[in-house]
Each structure stands twice: as structure tokens, then as C-alpha cells.
């Protein structure tokens, strides 16, 4: 029964205390009604949806969010299977002029769809579960990185991946590093700086641990340059690929570990920083929207993007004034959607401006199109590349010949579409502040 | 450390972007912070100055003739008519060939999707061939899957309104669109990229297929109007291509929200911001402010020292010398209401209003609604005034729909007020940095 049909009107005739707004019971579970009620159907979200622009089979975020939520008030309505076409770029969130929590509604609907309507033995479910739980497989690959890279690079493997699992054979799997960040960190003996007054807990996420440890190492060297003591707490996947695949139970388990470990770091006087824009997004926004473990709010409020944190807590731009780098040239910079939603869209071009020898040229506000695991699915590959076309064009029009971004999968897409090498902002800061890698490694 | 700039503009619509651009021309470092996307995406893209007087007279032939007679407190009265002209010239410089109308002071009459005509000072080039003052016959083409534009109805409304030409409307299927509720961006993308589409006659391109569909309906009309979905990034090329294929002038009819002409204007403005070196931060709200504690009496109002931007939980301080508030009106939520009052949520600036909320409105829906004029009163320097008519802060100016004292919907003055007050607020803010 619809909750609208069951008002709990406690007022009695002649009772002057009757307050007409309070006709609905207090929500016991996550209450999305205020969000649905806030939607005044301006469709600004729909004009920001990169999927709806290239695929008219996708009904857009306004439908997936508030409209589907209303339809679901009737018991005979299933979640529309088009919810799986949403790429979870979350652009609709920052589009909405009326504070409708669109991505929260999408995450909830997608979770319900997977839980109640998806066949758990289907190829799609198995494939999605594997993609969402990359973090569980990565340690295996990392154990024998060279063998894994060789096998994953074989065309036979790619063919099998596509035929058996529906993982596109068009993309090359990211290579595993021969030494993970955490292995390096342990070998190094952990933090080089002790400082009870300036402490950060680093949420490195999976990708910079298993695939691009150079990004994580750059963060360590830049933060130690500013005199920070770095903690590297135990951590699981941030949950981003799990939300995007509707695997909310997997996400809950991961989030529980992360919140517990990070909340403990807060107790030790640390703030939390992340180098991946989707990881910080997840900790800051999706955790408090979807979970309520003890400490969830505290973790969200004390999580920062790694560059943003330095900008606010140190004189980063002053420190960069007069520095120069040789190993990098100009960059074609793409601001990931999940960075955009955190107000970080202009940050990299601003921060790199004082460094001599490099400039970051923004390639515009289009979505890269890969959206994490989305563009890895055979059925989404074409849509993903169509969305990315605008970014590829702008990258090629830009004078720079290398790319720059803070999101691992955006970086895969940039490389896939243009053949450019892609760096992370922290690597440029490392070069400017600490010197080149070989020097840094000798430290 | 706070993130520092000279001028900080809060709000990313027409008023905010104009203020930022006007300030940046004076060689100061400007930042624009915008929370959610602006209501430009709901706007027609037309730049109106004044279509009707506050008393309802009009449509006005020359908006500038009426500016000097506006009541005290009207935003145009605050900045003066010369500033309105300067702001419009500034706008012309930003948008270049994308807009028409600069050749005359007189209002143009642009047909809307409802078949009414709107008096407006500047209009997108894409609408230029559709003006109601043009006496060439017109064919209006609507799409079955786009019910927001009912072409036969719009055509008959135009004729009933006394347009000096014959207007005819037809409804066709848009080749390549299957879904009944495809988004306007989907239509635009199909045409921008001239994608391959299936038609009963076989595979062809989107533009060719659309031209073929319309050709059979032409009865010698010299111009053809479509709902404003003809491309986004490559709208000029799409329109020219369709015109060549059909041998007619093609124009767009501005639509209700969501509106591609509004999106295209937003893109033009944000490109100009980037070119001018304005730093732009989007997606996050300004939630609080701190004053420097000095100035406590009326002649020496407080200074805003810094504002706090909420970035998904982390509070990031931003400091500037001068601030511009351009957060919009009741729709954009720069002015908000609850049952017991109307307020400006960020700096809690004074919003004059009747104490009894039953006096906020009149029963006649189309009557002279008091709520339509709710907003901030300002001095001639555009500084918001408190209940005692003294400036709330010494370094805060307000621009656009957050201002009170005018009814933009009835007057057709929304864009012009945003431009004029944005321009003046931006200029004064930059001057205040010296």
C-alpha cells in the first residue's frame, strides 16, 4: 500500500494542535520521499546524462530516480531493467537545481533490481560480480604479476573474456605492477616522518596499490615533503564498482571495514586523504547516503582529496612558485565526473599554473564514457566510446601530447581513445617539489 | 589556508557569469563558485530587456524609452539606463555572431513554442529567420515524440495573434528516434554527428532523413521552423545543412525547459570564463561566511572576510576582497520561503515581505502577485540593504534574480536585469579591490 494512503493523522476534532505538515509517519528506513517530492521536472538532469545523449533506449536520470521511486509505491511494479544502463557517473547529482539525491536513488534502485530481479546464475550477474570485486582478484594477479600480465594480454584470453563473460575484447587489461604499493611501503619500513601534529591516513584504493603504485608513492613523497606522518590503514575496495553494479551487500562489507579502520585513524589524530577521485567520492558521499555504521559521518566529513587537503592546510601554491619540472611537458587534462561533483573541476589547472615547464589544458566538461566497470562490458563498449568521442577530439585538438587525470578508469579510457600516456596530478607535484623519481627513490 | 582570490562570485547563471567576466576585464583574479547547475538550462536563451511596463503596458517597441520611468527600487532604476546599454554591448562582445538584434534599440518579436510572440532585445541567430515581423510564409514542423511543441496549434496561435504571414504546422516522425521520451540532447546529438539512421527507404544520415521527411510537406513556404533541438555544439552547421537540402531558411522555435538555446548560451559563457582566466568551481555550495568583526554601526558596515564552501562534508574556506551574490530567485533558490517567512539563505540578507503569508499572493493567478517581487533591496552600488536601509556588508553586492522590486515574468526583463546588474556588480567589485 502506498504510504500516501495511510496517513497517521493523530488530530482529533477540536484539537487545535493539528499540524498539517506532519501527516506522514517518521521514516524508519532510508526515506527517499523528500527527494522525490523536490523534483519539479525541469529535466536539467536529463540534459546532463551522457548515456541518454547517445542512446535513446535509456530513459534518463529523472525516470531512474524520482519517477521510478513513485512507480515503486505500487506493489505490482518491478524496477525497470534500464537501471543497469546507468553508468553511475553521478553528473545528475550536481545538475539538479532542487537537491534531489539522484545517484542515491539510482544506487538504491539498482541494488533492489540486482537483489530481487536478476538471475544469480546468469552470465551478466557473474560477470558483474567479478568486475565489482576486482579487489578480491587483484591480489592473485599481483602474486605473479608478469605471468598474469602475459596471460591477460593474450588475444585468446580476451576472446574468452568476451565470449564467456561479456567483458569487451576491445580493451587491454591494465597491467599489474611488479611490486604493489603496500609491499613497497612495508619494505620501506612505513613512514619516514613522525609527527603527532600533522597526520594523514592514506586511502590508496585498489588501483594505485596493484596497478599504479607510482601514484601512491608520489603522494607519500609529497606529503612527507610537507612534514606529514603518513598512516596506511588496512582497507578494502571503496565500493564504487559495487554500487555501479548494484552489489550493495558487497559494498556494505567493504564499507564496514573501511569505516572501522579509518575511524580508528581519526581517533589517532589523522585526517583521511585519497588520491582517486571515485574513492574520495564514495567515502564522502555514498557512504553516508547508503550506510550508517558508527563513524560513517565522521569518516565522510574528514575525508579529502589529496591535493585539496594540501591546498587548504599548506601554502601549496606558494611552495610551487618558482619550481620547474623537466620530465613532463604540457598536459591535456580531463576532470573526472566524480571530481567535478566534489568541486575539484578547476583544481589541477590552478595548482599546476605556478610550476615552470608544464601547463594543464582542460579538455572540457564531457564525460570520458568509461565510468569504472561500465565501459568494460561488451554491451556498453560502443556507448562508452561514443560518449568518449568528445573528450578524444578535444584531447587531440589540444597542443599537449600526454594526458592527465585523477581517475584510474578515466585514464584507461583516455589512453584507449588517443594512445597518449596518462599521468596523475600527484606525480607532477612530486616532480616539482621533490625532484625526479630516481632522486626521490634514493631518498 | 583559505583559497584566495580578489573577487568571488557566488552563482553560475547569467548574472554570475556576467559579473565574473566584467570583473575579470579589470585585471583582478576572479573565482566563480556555483552549486547546482543554473536555471539557464530552463531558459529560452532569449535576452529580453523589457517587454512590458510594470503596469502591464506593451509589448514595448523600444525598451530603452521605458527605462527611465521605472519605479524607485527597480533594478534598472538602481543601475541607470546607461549601464543597461553598456551591459548589453558587453554581452554582444561575448557572444559575437551567436546572437542577433544589436542593429536596433527596438524589440524583436520572436515566436515561442506556444505560438505567442515574445518581445526581446537579443535572440539566438538560430531563431533569426523566424521573427514574427518577417512577412514570409512559414511552415512549422513538430515531432510526434516531442509533445512540448504542437506545430499546428502553434501555427494557428501565431495567425490568431495577427502575424503578417501564413503559418502552417505539420507533425512528423523524427528519423532515428524510437523512444517516445527521448531527451532533447539525443535529438541534438543525432544531428550534430549526422548519425546513420534507419528509414523505410533504407539507411541514410540523420540530416538527410529529416530533410526528406519535411520536403514532402513543403508548399512553397520560404522558411521552416523546428523546435529548438537542431544540434548543440554544431547547431549552425546543422541548420545550414537542413536549409541547403530544403532550399529554405531554417529557424528554431525556443522551447520550454530543458532548453538547448539555454544550454548553448551557458556553454558560450563558460568558454568566455575560461578564456578570461576566471577560476570556476562547480557542484559545491557556499554554506557559511565569517566577517572580520570590524564595523558595527550603520555608517561602517561589516566586511565579509571569508566564505565557507562545503565540499561533500569538508569545509573549505575561500577568501576574497569583494563578493558578488548571484544565486538566483525563488526558482534558483537564492531566495527561499518557509511557512513563516521568506529569506536569503546564505548571508541572511533582509527580504521585505508582508508579515501575514496570506498577503504574499493575490487570488487572481495572473494578477499582480506580490511574491513575484520578493528579493533583496539594494543601494545604487547594488549592496543589499538591511531593514533600516543601510548596507548589510561593505563588500557584498547582489545581482540577478536574487534582487527584489521587479516581476521578470510579467515584464519580460529577466535576462536584461541579470546582465545589467551582473555587469555593474562585477565592475564595482573589481574597482573595490584597488
Short mmCIF file of C-alpha atoms in Angstrom, two decimals, chain A:
data_model
loop_
_atom_site.label_atom_id
_atom_site.label_comp_id
_atom_site.label_asym_id
_atom_site.label_seq_id
_atom_site.Cartn_x
_atom_site.Cartn_y
_atom_site.Cartn_z
CA UNK A 1 0.00 0.00 0.00
CA UNK A 2 1.20 3.47 -0.74
CA UNK A 3 2.24 5.45 2.29
CA UNK A 4 0.13 8.25 0.89
CA UNK A 5 -2.96 6.11 1.51
CA UNK A 6 -2.14 5.59 5.16
CA UNK A 7 -1.75 8.95 6.84
CA UNK A 8 -1.32 8.83 10.58
CA UNK A 9 -3.47 11.75 11.45
CA UNK A 10 -3.46 11.93 15.20
CA UNK A 11 -5.57 15.04 15.26
CA UNK A 12 -8.99 14.75 16.89
CA UNK A 13 -11.94 17.05 16.19
CA UNK A 14 -11.46 20.29 18.03
CA UNK A 15 -7.76 19.67 18.54
CA UNK A 16 -6.13 23.00 17.69
CA UNK A 17 -2.65 21.49 17.84
CA UNK A 18 -3.14 19.76 14.48
CA UNK A 19 -0.11 20.47 12.31
CA UNK A 20 -0.93 19.77 8.66
CA UNK A 21 2.65 19.06 7.57
CA UNK A 22 3.14 16.14 9.92
CA UNK A 23 0.76 13.68 8.30
CA UNK A 24 3.34 11.04 7.41
CA UNK A 25 4.99 8.71 9.90
CA UNK A 26 8.67 9.17 10.63
CA UNK A 27 10.73 7.15 8.22
CA UNK A 28 12.35 4.11 9.75
CA UNK A 29 14.44 3.20 6.74
CA UNK A 30 16.19 5.37 4.22
CA UNK A 31 13.49 7.84 3.23
CA UNK A 32 13.71 8.98 -0.36
CA UNK A 33 10.34 10.67 -0.36
CA UNK A 34 11.59 14.24 0.25
CA UNK A 35 13.97 13.77 -2.67
CA UNK A 36 11.17 12.60 -4.95
CA UNK A 37 8.96 15.46 -3.80
CA UNK A 38 11.68 18.02 -4.52
CA UNK A 39 11.77 17.11 -8.20
CA UNK A 40 9.93 19.75 -10.19
CA UNK A 41 10.57 18.01 -13.53
CA UNK A 42 12.83 20.64 -15.06
CA UNK A 43 14.82 17.80 -16.70
CA UNK A 44 18.16 19.50 -16.15
CA UNK A 45 19.46 16.09 -15.05
CA UNK A 46 18.39 14.54 -18.35
CA UNK A 47 20.36 17.12 -20.34
CA UNK A 48 23.49 16.16 -18.36
CA UNK A 49 23.16 12.42 -18.78
CA UNK A 50 25.91 11.23 -21.13
CA UNK A 51 24.16 7.90 -21.73
CA UNK A 52 20.77 9.38 -22.73
CA UNK A 53 22.53 11.62 -25.22
CA UNK A 54 23.86 8.71 -27.25
CA UNK A 55 21.27 6.01 -26.52
CA UNK A 56 17.57 6.78 -26.66
CA UNK A 57 16.80 3.38 -25.14
CA UNK A 58 17.92 4.85 -21.83
CA UNK A 59 15.09 6.78 -20.18
CA UNK A 60 17.40 9.15 -18.26
CA UNK A 61 18.03 10.03 -14.61
CA UNK A 62 14.68 11.75 -13.96
CA UNK A 63 12.94 8.48 -14.71
CA UNK A 64 15.50 6.29 -12.91
CA UNK A 65 15.29 8.47 -9.80
CA UNK A 66 12.09 10.19 -8.69
CA UNK A 67 9.71 8.72 -11.27
CA UNK A 68 10.72 5.11 -10.71
CA UNK A 69 10.59 5.70 -6.96
CA UNK A 70 6.96 6.80 -7.30
CA UNK A 71 6.05 3.88 -9.54
CA UNK A 72 7.51 1.57 -6.91
CA UNK A 73 4.92 2.76 -4.38
CA UNK A 74 2.64 0.30 -6.16
CA UNK A 75 3.37 -3.30 -5.20
CA UNK A 76 2.99 -4.62 -8.73
CA UNK A 77 5.86 -2.59 -10.17
CA UNK A 78 9.29 -4.04 -10.80
CA UNK A 79 12.41 -1.94 -11.17
CA UNK A 80 12.86 -1.21 -14.87
CA UNK A 81 15.87 -3.13 -16.18
CA UNK A 82 17.16 0.02 -17.88
CA UNK A 83 18.61 0.98 -14.49
CA UNK A 84 21.58 -1.22 -15.41
CA UNK A 85 22.35 1.14 -18.32
CA UNK A 86 23.08 3.98 -15.89
CA UNK A 87 26.85 4.40 -15.79
CA UNK A 88 26.91 5.94 -12.28
CA UNK A 89 28.84 8.98 -13.46
CA UNK A 90 26.71 10.98 -10.97
CA UNK A 91 26.59 14.05 -13.20
CA UNK A 92 22.85 14.29 -12.49
CA UNK A 93 23.64 14.93 -8.81
CA UNK A 94 25.41 18.21 -9.39
CA UNK A 95 22.99 19.12 -12.19
CA UNK A 96 19.81 19.09 -10.11
CA UNK A 97 18.79 22.60 -9.07
CA UNK A 98 16.46 21.15 -6.46
CA UNK A 99 18.61 18.87 -4.30
CA UNK A 100 17.11 15.60 -5.47
CA UNK A 101 19.57 12.85 -4.40
CA UNK A 102 19.54 11.22 -7.83
CA UNK A 103 22.54 8.93 -7.50
CA UNK A 104 21.33 7.73 -4.12
CA UNK A 105 18.00 6.83 -5.75
CA UNK A 106 19.80 5.08 -8.61
CA UNK A 107 22.06 3.14 -6.25
CA UNK A 108 19.07 2.03 -4.22
CA UNK A 109 17.02 1.03 -7.27
CA UNK A 110 19.95 -0.79 -8.85
CA UNK A 111 20.62 -2.66 -5.61
CA UNK A 112 16.98 -3.74 -5.41
CA UNK A 113 16.98 -4.79 -9.06
CA UNK A 114 20.07 -6.97 -8.66
CA UNK A 115 18.87 -8.43 -5.37
CA UNK A 116 15.32 -9.23 -6.41
CA UNK A 117 15.12 -9.43 -10.18
CA UNK A 118 18.47 -10.54 -11.54
CA UNK A 119 19.16 -14.24 -12.09
CA UNK A 120 22.12 -15.07 -9.85
CA UNK A 121 23.23 -17.75 -12.29
CA UNK A 122 23.16 -15.50 -15.32
CA UNK A 123 26.32 -14.63 -17.19
CA UNK A 124 25.59 -10.96 -16.56
CA UNK A 125 25.40 -11.42 -12.81
CA UNK A 126 28.59 -13.49 -12.65
CA UNK A 127 30.44 -11.04 -14.88
CA UNK A 128 29.24 -8.03 -12.87
CA UNK A 129 30.16 -9.70 -9.60
CA UNK A 130 33.68 -10.33 -10.94
CA UNK A 131 34.07 -6.75 -12.20
CA UNK A 132 32.67 -5.28 -8.99
CA UNK A 133 35.00 -7.37 -6.87
CA UNK A 134 38.20 -6.61 -8.76
CA UNK A 135 39.77 -6.03 -5.34
CA UNK A 136 39.40 -9.73 -4.46
CA UNK A 137 41.06 -10.97 -7.64
CA UNK A 138 43.82 -8.41 -7.83
CA UNK A 139 45.95 -10.00 -5.06
CA UNK A 140 46.06 -13.22 -7.11
CA UNK A 141 47.20 -11.35 -10.20
CA UNK A 142 49.69 -9.44 -8.16
CA UNK A 143 51.28 -12.58 -6.80
CA UNK A 144 52.62 -13.46 -10.24
CA UNK A 145 52.36 -10.11 -11.99
CA UNK A 146 54.44 -10.95 -15.04
CA UNK A 147 52.61 -14.19 -15.74
CA UNK A 148 49.25 -12.53 -15.21
CA UNK A 149 50.09 -9.61 -17.47
CA UNK A 150 51.25 -12.07 -20.13
CA UNK A 151 48.14 -14.22 -19.91
CA UNK A 152 45.72 -11.27 -19.71
CA UNK A 153 47.39 -9.73 -22.74
CA UNK A 154 46.87 -12.83 -24.90
CA UNK A 155 44.25 -12.38 -27.54
CA UNK A 156 42.91 -15.80 -26.63
CA UNK A 157 42.24 -14.58 -23.10
CA UNK A 158 40.49 -11.50 -24.39
CA UNK A 159 38.41 -13.60 -26.76
CA UNK A 160 37.45 -15.92 -23.92
CA UNK A 161 36.61 -12.96 -21.69
CA UNK A 162 34.23 -11.62 -24.27
CA UNK A 163 32.61 -14.92 -25.20
CA UNK A 164 32.33 -16.38 -21.71
CA UNK A 165 31.76 -13.32 -19.59
CA UNK A 166 30.79 -10.45 -21.85
CA UNK A 167 33.88 -8.42 -20.98
CA UNK A 168 34.81 -6.48 -24.08
CA UNK A 169 37.80 -7.79 -26.05
CA UNK A 170 38.43 -4.29 -27.40
CA UNK A 171 40.25 -3.14 -24.28
CA UNK A 172 43.59 -4.23 -22.90
CA UNK A 173 43.57 -5.21 -19.26
CA UNK A 174 45.54 -2.86 -17.02
CA UNK A 175 48.93 -4.30 -16.11
CA UNK A 176 49.72 -5.37 -12.58
CA UNK A 177 52.74 -3.70 -11.02
CA UNK A 178 55.64 -6.00 -10.16
CA UNK A 179 55.57 -4.57 -6.63
CA UNK A 180 52.37 -3.32 -5.01
CA UNK A 181 52.31 -0.05 -3.11
CA UNK A 182 51.73 -1.85 0.17
CA UNK A 183 54.68 -4.18 -0.49
CA UNK A 184 56.85 -1.13 -1.17
CA UNK A 185 55.53 0.60 1.95
CA UNK A 186 56.32 -2.41 4.16
CA UNK A 187 59.76 -2.87 2.62
CA UNK A 188 60.45 0.79 3.17
CA UNK A 189 59.60 0.40 6.85
CA UNK A 190 56.50 2.56 6.71
CA UNK A 191 56.50 6.26 7.42
CA UNK A 192 59.73 8.27 7.24
CA UNK A 193 58.25 11.14 9.23
CA UNK A 194 56.81 11.03 12.74
CA UNK A 195 54.63 13.97 13.57
CA UNK A 196 51.79 13.82 16.10
CA UNK A 197 50.57 17.26 14.95
CA UNK A 198 50.31 16.54 11.22
CA UNK A 199 49.00 13.12 10.40
CA UNK A 200 47.11 11.70 7.46
CA UNK A 201 45.61 8.29 6.84
CA UNK A 202 46.02 7.42 3.18
CA UNK A 203 43.17 5.66 1.41
CA UNK A 204 45.06 4.48 -1.66
CA UNK A 205 42.30 2.35 -3.13
CA UNK A 206 42.90 -0.72 -5.26
CA UNK A 207 44.26 0.73 -8.44
CA UNK A 208 47.17 2.67 -7.05
CA UNK A 209 48.07 -0.32 -4.91
CA UNK A 210 48.02 -3.03 -7.56
CA UNK A 211 48.42 -1.16 -10.84
CA UNK A 212 49.89 2.34 -10.46
CA UNK A 213 51.94 2.35 -7.23
CA UNK A 214 53.89 5.32 -8.66
CA UNK A 215 50.84 7.47 -7.88
CA UNK A 216 50.71 6.28 -4.28
CA UNK A 217 54.47 6.73 -3.88
CA UNK A 218 54.18 10.26 -5.24
CA UNK A 219 51.58 11.01 -2.58
CA UNK A 220 53.88 9.67 0.13
CA UNK A 221 56.82 11.79 -1.03
CA UNK A 222 54.77 14.96 -1.46
CA UNK A 223 53.16 14.63 1.96
CA UNK A 224 56.45 13.82 3.66
CA UNK A 225 57.90 16.88 1.94
CA UNK A 226 55.34 18.90 3.89
CA UNK A 227 56.25 17.09 7.11
CA UNK A 228 53.23 14.81 7.42
CA UNK A 229 53.26 11.49 9.17
CA UNK A 230 51.52 9.04 6.89
CA UNK A 231 49.44 6.12 8.07
CA UNK A 232 48.35 3.42 5.66
CA UNK A 233 45.45 1.67 7.40
CA UNK A 234 44.06 -1.70 6.32
CA UNK A 235 41.45 -1.09 3.70
CA UNK A 236 39.12 -2.74 1.26
CA UNK A 237 37.66 -1.53 -2.03
CA UNK A 238 35.95 1.86 -1.67
CA UNK A 239 32.77 0.31 -3.07
CA UNK A 240 32.45 2.39 -6.22
CA UNK A 241 32.37 -0.57 -8.66
CA UNK A 242 29.96 -2.39 -6.34
CA UNK A 243 27.47 0.49 -6.23
CA UNK A 244 27.68 0.75 -10.00
CA UNK A 245 26.81 -2.93 -10.35
CA UNK A 246 24.10 -2.96 -7.71
CA UNK A 247 26.14 -5.23 -5.40
CA UNK A 248 25.13 -3.36 -2.28
CA UNK A 249 25.87 -6.23 0.11
CA UNK A 250 29.44 -6.50 -1.16
CA UNK A 251 29.73 -2.73 -0.83
CA UNK A 252 28.38 -2.83 2.70
CA UNK A 253 31.00 -5.36 3.77
CA UNK A 254 33.81 -3.31 2.26
CA UNK A 255 32.47 -0.08 3.69
CA UNK A 256 32.22 -1.59 7.15
CA UNK A 257 35.94 -2.47 7.11
CA UNK A 258 36.91 0.91 5.71
CA UNK A 259 34.82 2.91 8.15
CA UNK A 260 36.15 0.93 11.10
CA UNK A 261 39.80 1.32 10.08
CA UNK A 262 39.52 4.95 9.02
CA UNK A 263 37.52 5.96 12.08
CA UNK A 264 40.31 4.45 14.19
CA UNK A 265 42.83 6.58 12.28
CA UNK A 266 40.73 9.64 13.06
CA UNK A 267 41.00 8.71 16.72
CA UNK A 268 44.78 8.79 16.27
CA UNK A 269 44.54 12.38 15.09
CA UNK A 270 44.75 11.78 11.37
CA UNK A 271 42.67 13.22 8.54
CA UNK A 272 41.87 10.94 5.62
CA UNK A 273 43.14 11.67 2.11
CA UNK A 274 42.55 9.78 -1.14
CA UNK A 275 44.31 10.03 -4.49
CA UNK A 276 41.50 8.54 -6.57
CA UNK A 277 38.52 10.84 -7.14
CA UNK A 278 36.00 7.98 -7.13
CA UNK A 279 37.34 6.64 -3.82
CA UNK A 280 37.02 10.06 -2.16
CA UNK A 281 33.56 10.48 -3.68
CA UNK A 282 32.48 7.14 -2.27
CA UNK A 283 33.75 7.84 1.25
CA UNK A 284 32.40 11.38 1.28
CA UNK A 285 29.01 10.98 -0.34
CA UNK A 286 27.88 7.43 -0.97
CA UNK A 287 28.77 6.02 2.45
CA UNK A 288 26.60 8.45 4.41
CA UNK A 289 23.83 8.14 1.80
CA UNK A 290 23.72 4.35 1.95
CA UNK A 291 25.17 3.15 5.26
CA UNK A 292 25.01 4.06 8.92
CA UNK A 293 27.87 2.26 10.66
CA UNK A 294 29.23 4.03 13.67
CA UNK A 295 31.70 6.62 12.43
CA UNK A 296 30.35 6.83 8.86
CA UNK A 297 29.58 10.53 9.16
CA UNK A 298 32.90 11.32 10.84
CA UNK A 299 34.81 9.49 8.12
CA UNK A 300 32.86 11.31 5.40
CA UNK A 301 33.41 14.73 6.95
CA UNK A 302 37.13 14.20 7.41
CA UNK A 303 37.95 12.72 4.02
CA UNK A 304 39.72 14.94 1.48
CA UNK A 305 41.08 14.81 -1.99
CA UNK A 306 44.86 14.63 -1.58
CA UNK A 307 45.63 17.84 -3.48
CA UNK A 308 42.70 19.75 -2.00
CA UNK A 309 43.93 18.90 1.52
CA UNK A 310 47.37 20.36 0.86
CA UNK A 311 45.85 23.42 -0.69
CA UNK A 312 43.81 24.18 2.38
CA UNK A 313 46.27 23.08 5.07
CA UNK A 314 49.55 24.21 3.50
CA UNK A 315 50.62 27.03 1.23
CA UNK A 316 50.79 24.65 -1.71
CA UNK A 317 50.73 27.30 -4.43
CA UNK A 318 53.37 29.38 -2.63
CA UNK A 319 55.56 26.31 -2.33
CA UNK A 320 55.16 25.54 -6.03
CA UNK A 321 56.06 29.09 -7.08
CA UNK A 322 59.39 29.03 -8.89
CA UNK A 323 59.58 25.22 -9.18
CA UNK A 324 60.08 23.58 -12.53
CA UNK A 325 59.89 20.10 -13.97
CA UNK A 326 61.71 18.57 -16.91
CA UNK A 327 60.23 15.11 -17.21
CA UNK A 328 56.73 16.31 -18.03
CA UNK A 329 55.51 18.52 -20.85
CA UNK A 330 52.09 20.12 -21.28
CA UNK A 331 49.05 18.05 -20.44
CA UNK A 332 45.60 17.54 -21.86
CA UNK A 333 43.69 17.47 -18.56
CA UNK A 334 40.36 15.71 -18.08
CA UNK A 335 38.42 16.40 -14.88
CA UNK A 336 36.68 13.13 -13.88
CA UNK A 337 32.93 13.35 -13.26
CA UNK A 338 33.45 12.25 -9.65
CA UNK A 339 35.99 15.07 -9.12
CA UNK A 340 33.60 17.55 -10.70
CA UNK A 341 30.95 16.57 -8.17
CA UNK A 342 33.36 17.43 -5.36
CA UNK A 343 34.06 20.93 -6.66
CA UNK A 344 37.51 19.87 -7.89
CA UNK A 345 36.98 20.56 -11.60
CA UNK A 346 39.34 23.54 -11.81
CA UNK A 347 41.82 22.42 -9.18
CA UNK A 348 44.52 20.77 -11.24
CA UNK A 349 44.88 23.58 -13.80
CA UNK A 350 45.04 26.10 -10.94
CA UNK A 351 47.59 24.18 -8.89
CA UNK A 352 49.91 23.42 -11.81
CA UNK A 353 49.88 27.04 -13.02
CA UNK A 354 52.85 28.24 -10.86
CA UNK A 355 55.12 25.35 -12.00
CA UNK A 356 57.51 26.23 -14.82
CA UNK A 357 57.65 23.87 -17.77
CA UNK A 358 54.16 22.36 -17.53
CA UNK A 359 50.64 23.57 -18.14
CA UNK A 360 47.40 21.67 -17.94
CA UNK A 361 44.91 22.39 -20.73
CA UNK A 362 41.38 21.49 -19.70
CA UNK A 363 39.71 19.39 -22.41
CA UNK A 364 36.19 20.40 -21.43
CA UNK A 365 33.39 19.10 -19.29
CA UNK A 366 32.39 16.00 -21.23
CA UNK A 367 32.35 12.57 -19.57
CA UNK A 368 35.11 10.13 -20.55
CA UNK A 369 32.44 7.47 -21.00
CA UNK A 370 34.07 4.52 -19.28
CA UNK A 371 32.62 5.10 -15.80
CA UNK A 372 34.54 2.39 -13.99
CA UNK A 373 33.38 -1.09 -14.94
CA UNK A 374 30.66 0.23 -17.28
CA UNK A 375 32.79 0.52 -20.41
CA UNK A 376 34.32 -2.92 -19.79
CA UNK A 377 31.04 -4.65 -20.52
CA UNK A 378 30.73 -5.83 -24.10
CA UNK A 379 27.19 -4.48 -24.39
CA UNK A 380 28.28 -0.99 -23.25
CA UNK A 381 31.54 -0.70 -25.15
CA UNK A 382 30.09 1.14 -28.13
CA UNK A 383 28.08 3.56 -25.96
CA UNK A 384 31.16 4.19 -23.85
CA UNK A 385 33.26 5.09 -26.88
CA UNK A 386 30.51 7.29 -28.32
CA UNK A 387 30.36 9.24 -25.05
CA UNK A 388 34.16 9.50 -25.03
CA UNK A 389 34.35 10.86 -28.57
CA UNK A 390 34.08 14.49 -27.49
CA UNK A 391 36.91 14.08 -24.96
CA UNK A 392 39.12 12.27 -27.50
CA UNK A 393 38.53 15.07 -30.04
CA UNK A 394 39.36 17.77 -27.52
CA UNK A 395 42.48 15.92 -26.39
CA UNK A 396 43.69 15.69 -29.95
CA UNK A 397 42.89 19.36 -30.63
CA UNK A 398 44.87 20.40 -27.57
CA UNK A 399 48.57 21.18 -28.04
CA UNK A 400 49.62 18.65 -25.42
CA UNK A 401 50.55 15.06 -26.26
CA UNK A 402 50.17 13.48 -22.86
CA UNK A 403 47.10 13.21 -20.69
CA UNK A 404 46.39 13.99 -17.06
CA UNK A 405 43.54 12.95 -14.76
CA UNK A 406 42.86 11.72 -11.20
CA UNK A 407 40.63 8.77 -12.00
CA UNK A 408 42.09 5.37 -12.89
CA UNK A 409 39.38 4.31 -15.31
CA UNK A 410 39.14 7.74 -16.99
CA UNK A 411 42.86 7.33 -17.53
CA UNK A 412 42.31 3.90 -19.17
CA UNK A 413 39.73 5.44 -21.47
CA UNK A 414 41.95 8.42 -22.35
CA UNK A 415 44.78 6.09 -23.23
CA UNK A 416 42.49 3.72 -25.13
CA UNK A 417 40.97 6.51 -27.22
CA UNK A 418 44.11 8.51 -28.02
CA UNK A 419 47.14 6.32 -27.35
CA UNK A 420 48.53 9.05 -25.06
CA UNK A 421 50.40 8.30 -21.88
CA UNK A 422 48.37 9.44 -18.89
CA UNK A 423 49.73 10.79 -15.60
CA UNK A 424 48.23 11.74 -12.25
CA UNK A 425 48.41 15.25 -10.78
CA UNK A 426 50.30 13.97 -7.73
CA UNK A 427 53.12 12.71 -9.96
CA UNK A 428 53.59 16.24 -11.32
CA UNK A 429 53.60 17.72 -7.81
CA UNK A 430 56.16 15.10 -6.78
CA UNK A 431 58.40 16.10 -9.69
CA UNK A 432 58.09 19.79 -8.85
CA UNK A 433 58.52 19.54 -5.08
CA UNK A 434 60.74 16.51 -4.51
CA UNK A 435 62.63 16.14 -7.79
CA UNK A 436 62.62 13.35 -10.27
CA UNK A 437 61.84 9.77 -9.45
CA UNK A 438 65.36 8.40 -9.34
CA UNK A 439 66.36 11.12 -6.90
CA UNK A 440 63.22 10.54 -4.93
CA UNK A 441 63.74 6.82 -4.86
CA UNK A 442 67.23 7.31 -3.46
CA UNK A 443 65.83 9.21 -0.50
#
